[in-house]
Coordinates of C-alpha atoms in Angstrom, one line a residue:
Chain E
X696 CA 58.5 7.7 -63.1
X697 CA 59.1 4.8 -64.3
X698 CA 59.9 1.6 -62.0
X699 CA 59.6 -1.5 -63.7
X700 CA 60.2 -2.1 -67.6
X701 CA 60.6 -5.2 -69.3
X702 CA 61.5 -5.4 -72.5
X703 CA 61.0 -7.9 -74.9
X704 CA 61.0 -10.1 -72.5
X705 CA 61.0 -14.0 -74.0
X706 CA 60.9 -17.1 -71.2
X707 CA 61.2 -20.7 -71.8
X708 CA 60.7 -23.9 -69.7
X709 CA 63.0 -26.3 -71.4
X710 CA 61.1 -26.5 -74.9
X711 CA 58.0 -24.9 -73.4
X712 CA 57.8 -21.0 -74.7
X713 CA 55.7 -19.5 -71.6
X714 CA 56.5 -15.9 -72.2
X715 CA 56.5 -14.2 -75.5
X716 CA 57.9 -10.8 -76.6
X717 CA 56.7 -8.8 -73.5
X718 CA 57.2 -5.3 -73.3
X719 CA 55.2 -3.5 -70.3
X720 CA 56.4 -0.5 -67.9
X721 CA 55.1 0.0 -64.6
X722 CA 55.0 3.3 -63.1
X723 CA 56.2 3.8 -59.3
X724 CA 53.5 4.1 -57.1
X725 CA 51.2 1.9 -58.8
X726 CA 49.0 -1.0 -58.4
X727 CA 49.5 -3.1 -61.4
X728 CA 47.1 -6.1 -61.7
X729 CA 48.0 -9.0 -63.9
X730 CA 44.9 -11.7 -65.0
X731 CA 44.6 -14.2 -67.6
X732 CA 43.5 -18.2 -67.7
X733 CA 45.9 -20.4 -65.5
X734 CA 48.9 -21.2 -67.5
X735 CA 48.8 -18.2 -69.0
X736 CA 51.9 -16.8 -67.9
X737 CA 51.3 -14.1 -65.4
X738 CA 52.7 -15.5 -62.4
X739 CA 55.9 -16.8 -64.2
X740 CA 56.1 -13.0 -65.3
X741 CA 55.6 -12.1 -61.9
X742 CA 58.2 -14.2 -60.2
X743 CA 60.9 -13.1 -63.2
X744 CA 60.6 -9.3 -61.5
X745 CA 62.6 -10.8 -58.6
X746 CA 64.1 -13.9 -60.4
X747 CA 62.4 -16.3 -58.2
X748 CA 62.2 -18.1 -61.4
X749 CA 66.4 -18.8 -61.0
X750 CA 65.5 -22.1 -58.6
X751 CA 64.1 -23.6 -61.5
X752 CA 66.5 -25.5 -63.8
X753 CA 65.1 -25.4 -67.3
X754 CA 64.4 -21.7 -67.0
X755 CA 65.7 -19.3 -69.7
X756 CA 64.7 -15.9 -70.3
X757 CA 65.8 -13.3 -73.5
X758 CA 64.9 -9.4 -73.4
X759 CA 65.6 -7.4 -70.8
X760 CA 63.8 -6.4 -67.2
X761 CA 64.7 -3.2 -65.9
X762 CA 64.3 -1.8 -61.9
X763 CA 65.0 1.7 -61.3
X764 CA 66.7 1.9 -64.6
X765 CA 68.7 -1.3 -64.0
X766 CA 69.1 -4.5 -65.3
X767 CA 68.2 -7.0 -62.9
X768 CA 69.3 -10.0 -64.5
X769 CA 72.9 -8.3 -65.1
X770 CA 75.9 -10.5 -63.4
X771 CA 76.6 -7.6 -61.1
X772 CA 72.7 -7.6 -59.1
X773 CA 73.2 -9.5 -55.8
X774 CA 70.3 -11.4 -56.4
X775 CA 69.5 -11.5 -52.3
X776 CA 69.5 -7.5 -52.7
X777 CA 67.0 -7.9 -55.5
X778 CA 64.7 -9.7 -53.2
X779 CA 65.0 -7.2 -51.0
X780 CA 63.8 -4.4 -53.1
X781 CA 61.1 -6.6 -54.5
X782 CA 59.5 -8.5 -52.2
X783 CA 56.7 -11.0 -52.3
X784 CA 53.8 -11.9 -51.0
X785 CA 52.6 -15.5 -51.9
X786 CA 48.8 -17.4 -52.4
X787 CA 49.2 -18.8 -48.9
X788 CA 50.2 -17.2 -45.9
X789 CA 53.4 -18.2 -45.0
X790 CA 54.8 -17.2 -41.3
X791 CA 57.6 -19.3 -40.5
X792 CA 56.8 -21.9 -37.2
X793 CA 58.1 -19.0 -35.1
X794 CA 56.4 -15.9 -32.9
X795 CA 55.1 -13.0 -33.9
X796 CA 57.9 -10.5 -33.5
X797 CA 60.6 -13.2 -34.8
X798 CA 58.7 -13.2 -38.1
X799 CA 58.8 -9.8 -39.0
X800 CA 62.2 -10.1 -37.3
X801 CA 63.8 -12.3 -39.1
X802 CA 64.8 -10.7 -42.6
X803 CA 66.1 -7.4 -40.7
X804 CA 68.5 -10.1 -39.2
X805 CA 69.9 -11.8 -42.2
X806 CA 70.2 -8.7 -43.4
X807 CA 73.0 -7.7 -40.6
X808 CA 70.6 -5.5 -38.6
X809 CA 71.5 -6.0 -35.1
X810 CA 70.6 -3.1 -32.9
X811 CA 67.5 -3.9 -30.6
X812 CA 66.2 -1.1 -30.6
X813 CA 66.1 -0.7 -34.5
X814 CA 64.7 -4.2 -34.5
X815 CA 61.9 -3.4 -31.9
X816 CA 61.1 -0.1 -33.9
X817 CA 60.8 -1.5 -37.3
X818 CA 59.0 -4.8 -36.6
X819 CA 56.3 -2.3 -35.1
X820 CA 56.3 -0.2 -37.9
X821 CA 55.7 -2.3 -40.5
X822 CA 52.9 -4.3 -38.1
X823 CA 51.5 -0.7 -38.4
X824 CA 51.7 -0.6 -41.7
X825 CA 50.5 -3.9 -42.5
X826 CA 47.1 -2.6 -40.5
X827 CA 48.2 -5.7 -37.8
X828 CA 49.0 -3.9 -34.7
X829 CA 46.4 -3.3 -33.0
X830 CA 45.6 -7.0 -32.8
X831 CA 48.5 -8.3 -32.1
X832 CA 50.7 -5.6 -30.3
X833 CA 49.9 -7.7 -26.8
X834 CA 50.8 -10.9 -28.3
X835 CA 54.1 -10.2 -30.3
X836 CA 55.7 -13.5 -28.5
X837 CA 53.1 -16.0 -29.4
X838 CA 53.3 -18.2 -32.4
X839 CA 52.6 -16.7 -36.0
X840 CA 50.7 -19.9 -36.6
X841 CA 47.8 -18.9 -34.0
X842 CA 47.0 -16.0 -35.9
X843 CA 44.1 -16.4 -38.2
X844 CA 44.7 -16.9 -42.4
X845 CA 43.8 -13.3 -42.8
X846 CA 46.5 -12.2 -40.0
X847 CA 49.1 -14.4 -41.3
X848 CA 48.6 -12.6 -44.3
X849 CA 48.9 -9.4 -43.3
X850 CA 52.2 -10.5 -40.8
X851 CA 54.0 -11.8 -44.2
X852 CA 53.1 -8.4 -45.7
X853 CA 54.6 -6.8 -42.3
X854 CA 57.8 -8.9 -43.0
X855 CA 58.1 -7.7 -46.2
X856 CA 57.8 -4.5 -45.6
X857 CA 60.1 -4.9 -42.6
X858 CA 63.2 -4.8 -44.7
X859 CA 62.3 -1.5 -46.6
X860 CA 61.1 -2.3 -50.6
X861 CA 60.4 -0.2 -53.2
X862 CA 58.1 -3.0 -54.9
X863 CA 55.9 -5.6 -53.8
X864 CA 55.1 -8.9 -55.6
X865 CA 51.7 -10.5 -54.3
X866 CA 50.8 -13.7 -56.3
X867 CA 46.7 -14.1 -55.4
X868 CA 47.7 -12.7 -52.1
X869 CA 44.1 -13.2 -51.0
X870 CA 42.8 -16.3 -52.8
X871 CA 42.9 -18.3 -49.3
X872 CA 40.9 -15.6 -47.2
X873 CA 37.3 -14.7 -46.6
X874 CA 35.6 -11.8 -47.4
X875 CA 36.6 -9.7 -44.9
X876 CA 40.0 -10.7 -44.8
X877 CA 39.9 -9.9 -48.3
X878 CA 38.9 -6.3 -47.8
X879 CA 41.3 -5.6 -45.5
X880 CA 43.7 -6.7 -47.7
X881 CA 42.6 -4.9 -50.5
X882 CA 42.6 -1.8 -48.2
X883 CA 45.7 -2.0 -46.8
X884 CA 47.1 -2.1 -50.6
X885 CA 45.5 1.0 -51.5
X886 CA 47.5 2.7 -48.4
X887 CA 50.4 0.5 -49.2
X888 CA 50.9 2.0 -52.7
X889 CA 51.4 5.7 -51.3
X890 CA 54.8 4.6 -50.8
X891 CA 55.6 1.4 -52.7
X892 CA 54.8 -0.4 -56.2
X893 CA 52.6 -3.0 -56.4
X894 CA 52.0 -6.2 -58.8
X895 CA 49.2 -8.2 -57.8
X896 CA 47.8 -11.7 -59.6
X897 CA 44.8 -12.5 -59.3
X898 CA 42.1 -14.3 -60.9
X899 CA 39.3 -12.5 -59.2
X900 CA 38.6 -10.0 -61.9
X901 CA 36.3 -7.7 -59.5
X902 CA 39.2 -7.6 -57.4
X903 CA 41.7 -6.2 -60.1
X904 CA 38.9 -3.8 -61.0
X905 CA 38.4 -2.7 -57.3
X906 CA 42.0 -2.1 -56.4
X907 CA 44.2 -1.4 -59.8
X908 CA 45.3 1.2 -61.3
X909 CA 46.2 -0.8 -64.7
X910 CA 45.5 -4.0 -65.9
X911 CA 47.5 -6.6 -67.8
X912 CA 45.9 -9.5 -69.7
X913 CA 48.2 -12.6 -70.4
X914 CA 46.8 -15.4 -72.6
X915 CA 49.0 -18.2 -74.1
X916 CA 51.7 -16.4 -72.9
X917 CA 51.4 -13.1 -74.6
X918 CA 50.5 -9.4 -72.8
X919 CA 47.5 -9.2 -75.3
X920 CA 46.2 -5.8 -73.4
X921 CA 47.4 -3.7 -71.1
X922 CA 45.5 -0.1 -70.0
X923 CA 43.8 1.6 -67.4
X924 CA 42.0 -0.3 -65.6
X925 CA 38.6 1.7 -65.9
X926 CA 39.1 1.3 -69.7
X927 CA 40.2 -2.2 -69.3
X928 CA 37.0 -3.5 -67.9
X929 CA 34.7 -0.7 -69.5
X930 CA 35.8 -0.9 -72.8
X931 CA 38.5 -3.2 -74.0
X932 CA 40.1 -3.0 -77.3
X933 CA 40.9 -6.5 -77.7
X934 CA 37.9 -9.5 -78.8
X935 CA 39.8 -11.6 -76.3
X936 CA 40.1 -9.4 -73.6
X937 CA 36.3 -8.6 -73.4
X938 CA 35.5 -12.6 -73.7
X939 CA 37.7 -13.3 -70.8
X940 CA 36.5 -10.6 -68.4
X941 CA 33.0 -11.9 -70.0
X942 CA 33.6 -14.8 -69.1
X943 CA 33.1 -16.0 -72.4
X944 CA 36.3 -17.6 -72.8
X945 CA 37.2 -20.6 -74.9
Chain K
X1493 CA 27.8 -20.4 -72.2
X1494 CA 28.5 -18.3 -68.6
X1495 CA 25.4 -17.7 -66.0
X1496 CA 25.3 -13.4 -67.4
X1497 CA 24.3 -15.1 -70.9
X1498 CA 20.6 -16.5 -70.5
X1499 CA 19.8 -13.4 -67.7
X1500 CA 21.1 -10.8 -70.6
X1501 CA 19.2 -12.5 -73.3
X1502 CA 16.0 -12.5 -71.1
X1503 CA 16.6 -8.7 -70.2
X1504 CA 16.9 -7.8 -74.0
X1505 CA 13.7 -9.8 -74.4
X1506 CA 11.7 -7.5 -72.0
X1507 CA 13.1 -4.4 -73.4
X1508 CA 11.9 -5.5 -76.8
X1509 CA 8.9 -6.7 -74.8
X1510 CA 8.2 -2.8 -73.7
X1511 CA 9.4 -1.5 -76.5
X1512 CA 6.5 -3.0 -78.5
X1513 CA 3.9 -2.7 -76.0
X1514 CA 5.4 1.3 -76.4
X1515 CA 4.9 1.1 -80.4
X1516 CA 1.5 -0.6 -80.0
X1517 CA 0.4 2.3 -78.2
X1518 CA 0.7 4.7 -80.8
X1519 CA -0.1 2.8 -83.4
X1520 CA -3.4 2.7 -81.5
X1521 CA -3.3 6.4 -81.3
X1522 CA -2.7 6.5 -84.9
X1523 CA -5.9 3.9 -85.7
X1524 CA -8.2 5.8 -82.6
X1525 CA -7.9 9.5 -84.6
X1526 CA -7.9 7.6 -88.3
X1527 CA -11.1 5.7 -87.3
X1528 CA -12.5 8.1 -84.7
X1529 CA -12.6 5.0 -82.5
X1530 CA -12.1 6.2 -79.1
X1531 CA -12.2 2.2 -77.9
X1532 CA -9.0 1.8 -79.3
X1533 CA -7.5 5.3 -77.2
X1534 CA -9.3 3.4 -74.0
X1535 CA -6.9 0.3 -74.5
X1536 CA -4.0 2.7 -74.7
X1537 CA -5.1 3.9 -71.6
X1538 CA -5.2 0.9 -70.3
X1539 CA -1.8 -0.5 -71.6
X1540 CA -0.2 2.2 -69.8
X1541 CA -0.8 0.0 -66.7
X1542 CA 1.3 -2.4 -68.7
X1543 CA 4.3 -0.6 -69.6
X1544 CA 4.8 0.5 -65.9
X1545 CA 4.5 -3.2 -64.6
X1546 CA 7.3 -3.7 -67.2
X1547 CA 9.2 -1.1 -66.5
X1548 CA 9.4 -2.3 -62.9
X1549 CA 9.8 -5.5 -63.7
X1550 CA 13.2 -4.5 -66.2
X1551 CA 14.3 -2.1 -63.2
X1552 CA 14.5 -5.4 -61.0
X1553 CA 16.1 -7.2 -63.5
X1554 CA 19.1 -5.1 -63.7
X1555 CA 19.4 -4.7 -60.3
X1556 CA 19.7 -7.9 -59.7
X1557 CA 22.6 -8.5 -62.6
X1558 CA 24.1 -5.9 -61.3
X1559 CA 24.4 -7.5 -58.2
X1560 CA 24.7 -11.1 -58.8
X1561 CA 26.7 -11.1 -62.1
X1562 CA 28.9 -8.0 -61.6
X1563 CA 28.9 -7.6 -65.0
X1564 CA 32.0 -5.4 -67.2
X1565 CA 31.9 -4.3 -70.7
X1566 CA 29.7 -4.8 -73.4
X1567 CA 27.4 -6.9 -70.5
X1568 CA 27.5 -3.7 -68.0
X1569 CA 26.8 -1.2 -70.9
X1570 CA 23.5 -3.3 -71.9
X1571 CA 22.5 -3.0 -68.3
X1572 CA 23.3 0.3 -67.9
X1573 CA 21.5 1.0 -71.3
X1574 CA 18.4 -0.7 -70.5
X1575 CA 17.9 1.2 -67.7
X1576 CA 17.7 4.3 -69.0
X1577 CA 15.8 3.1 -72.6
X1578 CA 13.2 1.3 -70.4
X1579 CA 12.6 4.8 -68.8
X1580 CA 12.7 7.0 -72.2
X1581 CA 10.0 4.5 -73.4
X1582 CA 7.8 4.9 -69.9
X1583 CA 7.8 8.4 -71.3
X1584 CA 6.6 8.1 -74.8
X1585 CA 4.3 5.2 -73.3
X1586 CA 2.1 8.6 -70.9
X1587 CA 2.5 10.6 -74.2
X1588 CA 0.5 8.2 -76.0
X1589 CA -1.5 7.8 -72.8
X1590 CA -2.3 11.8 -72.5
X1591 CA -2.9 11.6 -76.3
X1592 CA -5.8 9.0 -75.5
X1593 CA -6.7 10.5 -72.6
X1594 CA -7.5 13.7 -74.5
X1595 CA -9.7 11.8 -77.6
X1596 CA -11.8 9.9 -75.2
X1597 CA -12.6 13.3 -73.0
X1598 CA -13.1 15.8 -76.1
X1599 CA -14.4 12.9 -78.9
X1600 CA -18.0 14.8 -79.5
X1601 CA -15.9 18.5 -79.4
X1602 CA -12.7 17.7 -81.9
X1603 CA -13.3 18.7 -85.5
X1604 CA -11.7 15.4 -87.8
X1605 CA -9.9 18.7 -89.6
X1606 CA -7.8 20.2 -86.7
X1607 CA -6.8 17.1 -86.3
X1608 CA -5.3 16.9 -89.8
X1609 CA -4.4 20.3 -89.5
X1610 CA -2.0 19.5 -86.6
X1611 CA -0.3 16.9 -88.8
X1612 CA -1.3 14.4 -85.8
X1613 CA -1.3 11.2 -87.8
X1614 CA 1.8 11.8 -90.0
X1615 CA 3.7 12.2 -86.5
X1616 CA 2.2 9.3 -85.1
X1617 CA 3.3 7.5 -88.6
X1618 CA 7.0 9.0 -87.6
X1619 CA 7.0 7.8 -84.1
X1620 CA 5.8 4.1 -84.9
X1621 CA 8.1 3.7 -87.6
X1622 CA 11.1 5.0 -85.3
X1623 CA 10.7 2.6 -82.6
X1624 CA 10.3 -0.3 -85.2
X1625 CA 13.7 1.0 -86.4
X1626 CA 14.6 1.0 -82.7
X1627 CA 13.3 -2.8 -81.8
X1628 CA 14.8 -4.0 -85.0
X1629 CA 18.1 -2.3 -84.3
X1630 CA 17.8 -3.5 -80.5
X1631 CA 17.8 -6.8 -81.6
X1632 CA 20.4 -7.3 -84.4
X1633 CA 22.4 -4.5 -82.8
X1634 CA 22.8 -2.5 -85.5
X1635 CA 23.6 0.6 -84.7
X1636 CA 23.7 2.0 -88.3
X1637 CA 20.0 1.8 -88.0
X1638 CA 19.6 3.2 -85.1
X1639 CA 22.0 6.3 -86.6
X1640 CA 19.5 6.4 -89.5
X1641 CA 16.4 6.9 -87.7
X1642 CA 17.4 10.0 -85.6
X1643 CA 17.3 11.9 -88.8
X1644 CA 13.4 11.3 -89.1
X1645 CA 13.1 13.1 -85.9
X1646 CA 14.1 16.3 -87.8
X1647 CA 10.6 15.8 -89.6
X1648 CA 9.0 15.3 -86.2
X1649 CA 10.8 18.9 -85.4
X1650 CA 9.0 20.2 -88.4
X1651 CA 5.5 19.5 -87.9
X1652 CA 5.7 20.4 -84.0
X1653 CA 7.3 23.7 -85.5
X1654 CA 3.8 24.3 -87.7
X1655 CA 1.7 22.9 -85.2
X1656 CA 2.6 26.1 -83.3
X1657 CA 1.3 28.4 -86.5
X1658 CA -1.7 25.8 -87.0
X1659 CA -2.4 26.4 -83.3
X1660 CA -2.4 30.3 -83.5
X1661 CA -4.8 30.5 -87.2
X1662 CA -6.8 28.0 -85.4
X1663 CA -7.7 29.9 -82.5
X1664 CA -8.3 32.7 -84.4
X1665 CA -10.5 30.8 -86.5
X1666 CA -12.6 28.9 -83.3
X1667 CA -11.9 31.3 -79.9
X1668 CA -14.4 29.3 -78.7
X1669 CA -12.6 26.2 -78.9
X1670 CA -9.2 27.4 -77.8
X1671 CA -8.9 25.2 -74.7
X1672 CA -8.6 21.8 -77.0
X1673 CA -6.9 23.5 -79.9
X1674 CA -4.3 24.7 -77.6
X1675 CA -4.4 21.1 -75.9
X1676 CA -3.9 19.7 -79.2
X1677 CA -0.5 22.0 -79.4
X1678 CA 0.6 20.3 -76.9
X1679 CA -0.4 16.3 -78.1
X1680 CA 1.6 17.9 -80.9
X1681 CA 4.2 18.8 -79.1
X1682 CA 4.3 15.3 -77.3
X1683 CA 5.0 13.6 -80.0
X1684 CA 8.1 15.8 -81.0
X1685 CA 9.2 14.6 -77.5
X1686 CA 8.5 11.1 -78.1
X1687 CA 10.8 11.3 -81.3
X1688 CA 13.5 13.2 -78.9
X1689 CA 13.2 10.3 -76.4
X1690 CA 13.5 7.3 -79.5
X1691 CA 16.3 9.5 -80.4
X1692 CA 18.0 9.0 -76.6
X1693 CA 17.2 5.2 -77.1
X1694 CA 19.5 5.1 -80.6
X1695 CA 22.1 7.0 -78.3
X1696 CA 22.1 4.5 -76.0
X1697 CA 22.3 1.5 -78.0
X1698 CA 25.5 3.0 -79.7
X1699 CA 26.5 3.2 -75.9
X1700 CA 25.7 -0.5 -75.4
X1701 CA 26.9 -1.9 -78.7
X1702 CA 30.0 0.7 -79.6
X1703 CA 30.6 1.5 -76.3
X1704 CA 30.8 5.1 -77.8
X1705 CA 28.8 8.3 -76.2
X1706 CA 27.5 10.1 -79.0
X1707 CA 24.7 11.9 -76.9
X1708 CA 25.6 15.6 -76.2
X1709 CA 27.9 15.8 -79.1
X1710 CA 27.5 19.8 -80.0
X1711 CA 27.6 20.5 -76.4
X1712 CA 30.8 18.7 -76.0
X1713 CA 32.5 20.7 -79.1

């Protein structure tokens, strides 16, 4: 089914066209890998999925974007109830200075969620689910900040998962870790896509081969190819595409 | 120019390395029956020694691009390509070696006319000219070339077709002889399968430079 469809979809930063005429769909259940050069667009795509690109005052975007068959840029989309559906993981962890537990916590609680017991079940849930448990389950009050990069990582993916998406966002979501950390988090979105939709960027291209089911290739702003990733990086149809993940760029 | 290039470059090299170490071969084959010069089947022998030492070397090669360079693409397909050309040409490299290996045993027993009767030189002429084709298509990859010359395998077919006729008037001809006239069926026979292995190494470079599979076709219909 389909989850995510832009269409058309045109962005500008002031006089800056970023985005041009993009029209992609993204199947539920999916891990969708977006690569290309630096400035070529991909995360700016990205962050228009939840309209994280709103904060930014020059922004303006033509075409549409479509989740779960609606609009998400229509006047009527609470944009906090976007975010909620589409969360984001970012390039750096990013627990906020407080414990374990309150982390996860903490969007169940802006979102009105008051009931302890809900609380206590649902922050260890999605530890579970963010493979984080186990090391951390004897701990929950100590600060996020002890935890190791590759933990913090995997406690912002616990937090959003806390508050029950459909879709999640990760912008290089391992770029900062080690190898190990890395795998894990490469496992973890294997399981994770059983039940949600995933967009990654990323600009390790072995990566996007390991863990994607399609790829998208941005350059200059443009979606020059997207397809499977086994035919992606096996056989491209585009000159460009096979230079970059050459690495015969430029 | 990224890291992959020069390692590629210098893999391709090799293979066209082998590839004419391969050709050489036969064309010595070719020379040792024209010239009954059974020197010349001794250093084909002897290159055989060669073409293994390459062989491994290539082998190494690869596996270490594959596991420093990760490569995708038209970069994976030439590694994955090599790898199995480098091993078709091991093969035709011990046919020309059992070929040798038969002049220099039997020399003083062969009659110069069963050789011509087996159409021996005329494949030999086939096979050389088939990995030029190969090396020459290798190397500017063109695989239109390499298309061609799988048709001059058919000829090959032919001749290892009345080498099986030759073989039976033959032994009627010399019972006494039937051991080596029944060996040379089988040098015959060799080269058919050195043409169906040059033939595997044209399927592979339209794998490396197309990125199409073209080998199994009638199976696959």
């Amino acid at each position: 089914m389909k989850h995510i469809e832009a269409k058309n979809v045109n962005v500008y930063y002031g006089e800056n066209h970023v985005l041009k005429d993009i029209d992609l769909t993204i199947k539920e259940n999916t891990v969708t890998a977006f690569i290309g050069p630096s400035g070529c667009g991909k995360s700016t795509f990205l962050r228009t999925l939840n309209r994280m690109n709103d904060y930014i005052d020059t922004f303006r975007k033509k075409g549409k974007i479509f989740i779960e068959g609606k609009d998400i840029y229509d006047k009527k989309v609470r944009v906090e109830e976007l975010r909620r559906k589409v969360g984001m993981v970012f390039q750096k962890p990013n627990p906020f200075p407080k414990s374990i537990f309150e982390n996860v916590a903490y969007g169940l609680k802006i979102h009105g969620i008051s009931n302890k017991m809900e609380i206590n079940e649902t922050v260890e849930k999605s530890l579970k689910q963010a493979a984080l448990w186990n090391e951390v389950k004897d701990k929950l009050d100590k600060p996020a900040l002890s935890l190791s990069g590759g933990q913090q990582q995997r406690l912002c993916i616990a937090r959003t998962l806390a508050v029950k998406p459909s879709i999640i966002l990760m912008d290089e979501p391992a770029s900062a870790l080690d190898p190990i950390s890395t795998a894990k988090i490469e496992e973890l979105i294997q399981e994770l896509k059983e039940k949600y939709t995933i967009v990654i960027v990323t600009h390790n291209m072995q990566q996007a081969a390991r863990i994607s089911d399609r790829t998208a290739f941005f350059y200059m702003g443009e979606l020059v190819e997207y397809d499977k990733t086994s035919v992606l990086f096996t056989n491209p149809s585009n000159k460009q595409t096979e230079n970059y993940i050459t690495g015969r760029f430029g | 120019m990224p890291a992959i290039e020069p390692e590629l470059q210098a893999l391709k090299d090799n293979l066209l390395d082998m590839l004419s170490l391969v050709r050489n071969q036969m064309i010595k084959c070719k020379e040792a029956i024209r010239d009954n010069d059974t020197s010349l089947a001794e250093e084909v022998i002897e290159d055989e020694r060669r073409v293994n030492i390459q062989e491994l070397a290539i082998d190494r090669d690869c596996e270490n691009i594959l596991a420093l360079f990760t490569p995708v693409a038209t970069d994976l397909r030439l590694v994955l390509a090599t790898l199995k050309i480098t091993n078709d040409l091991e093969r035709i490299g011990d046919n020309a070696k059992s070929l040798a290996k038969f002049l220099v045993n039997n020399n003083d027993e062969i009659e110069r006319q069963w050789l011509k009767a087996y159409h021996l030189e005329d494949m030999l002429d086939i096979v050389v000219e088939m990995l030029k084709d190969m090396g020459e298509a290798l190397r500017t990859e063109d695989t239109k070339l390499a298309k061609k010359t799988t048709k001059k395998d058919e000829q090959l077919n032919e001749f290892n077709k009345k080498a099986f006729k030759t073989a039976a008037e033959l032994i009627k001809q010399y019972p006494d002889h039937s051991k080596n006239l029944l060996t040379l069926f089988l040098v015959a026979r060799n080269l058919e399968r050195a043409g169906d292995l040059t033939k595997n190494i044209a399927e592979e470079l339209v794998f490396h430079i197309e990125a199409k599979v073209v080998k199994h076709k009638k199976d696959q219909k």
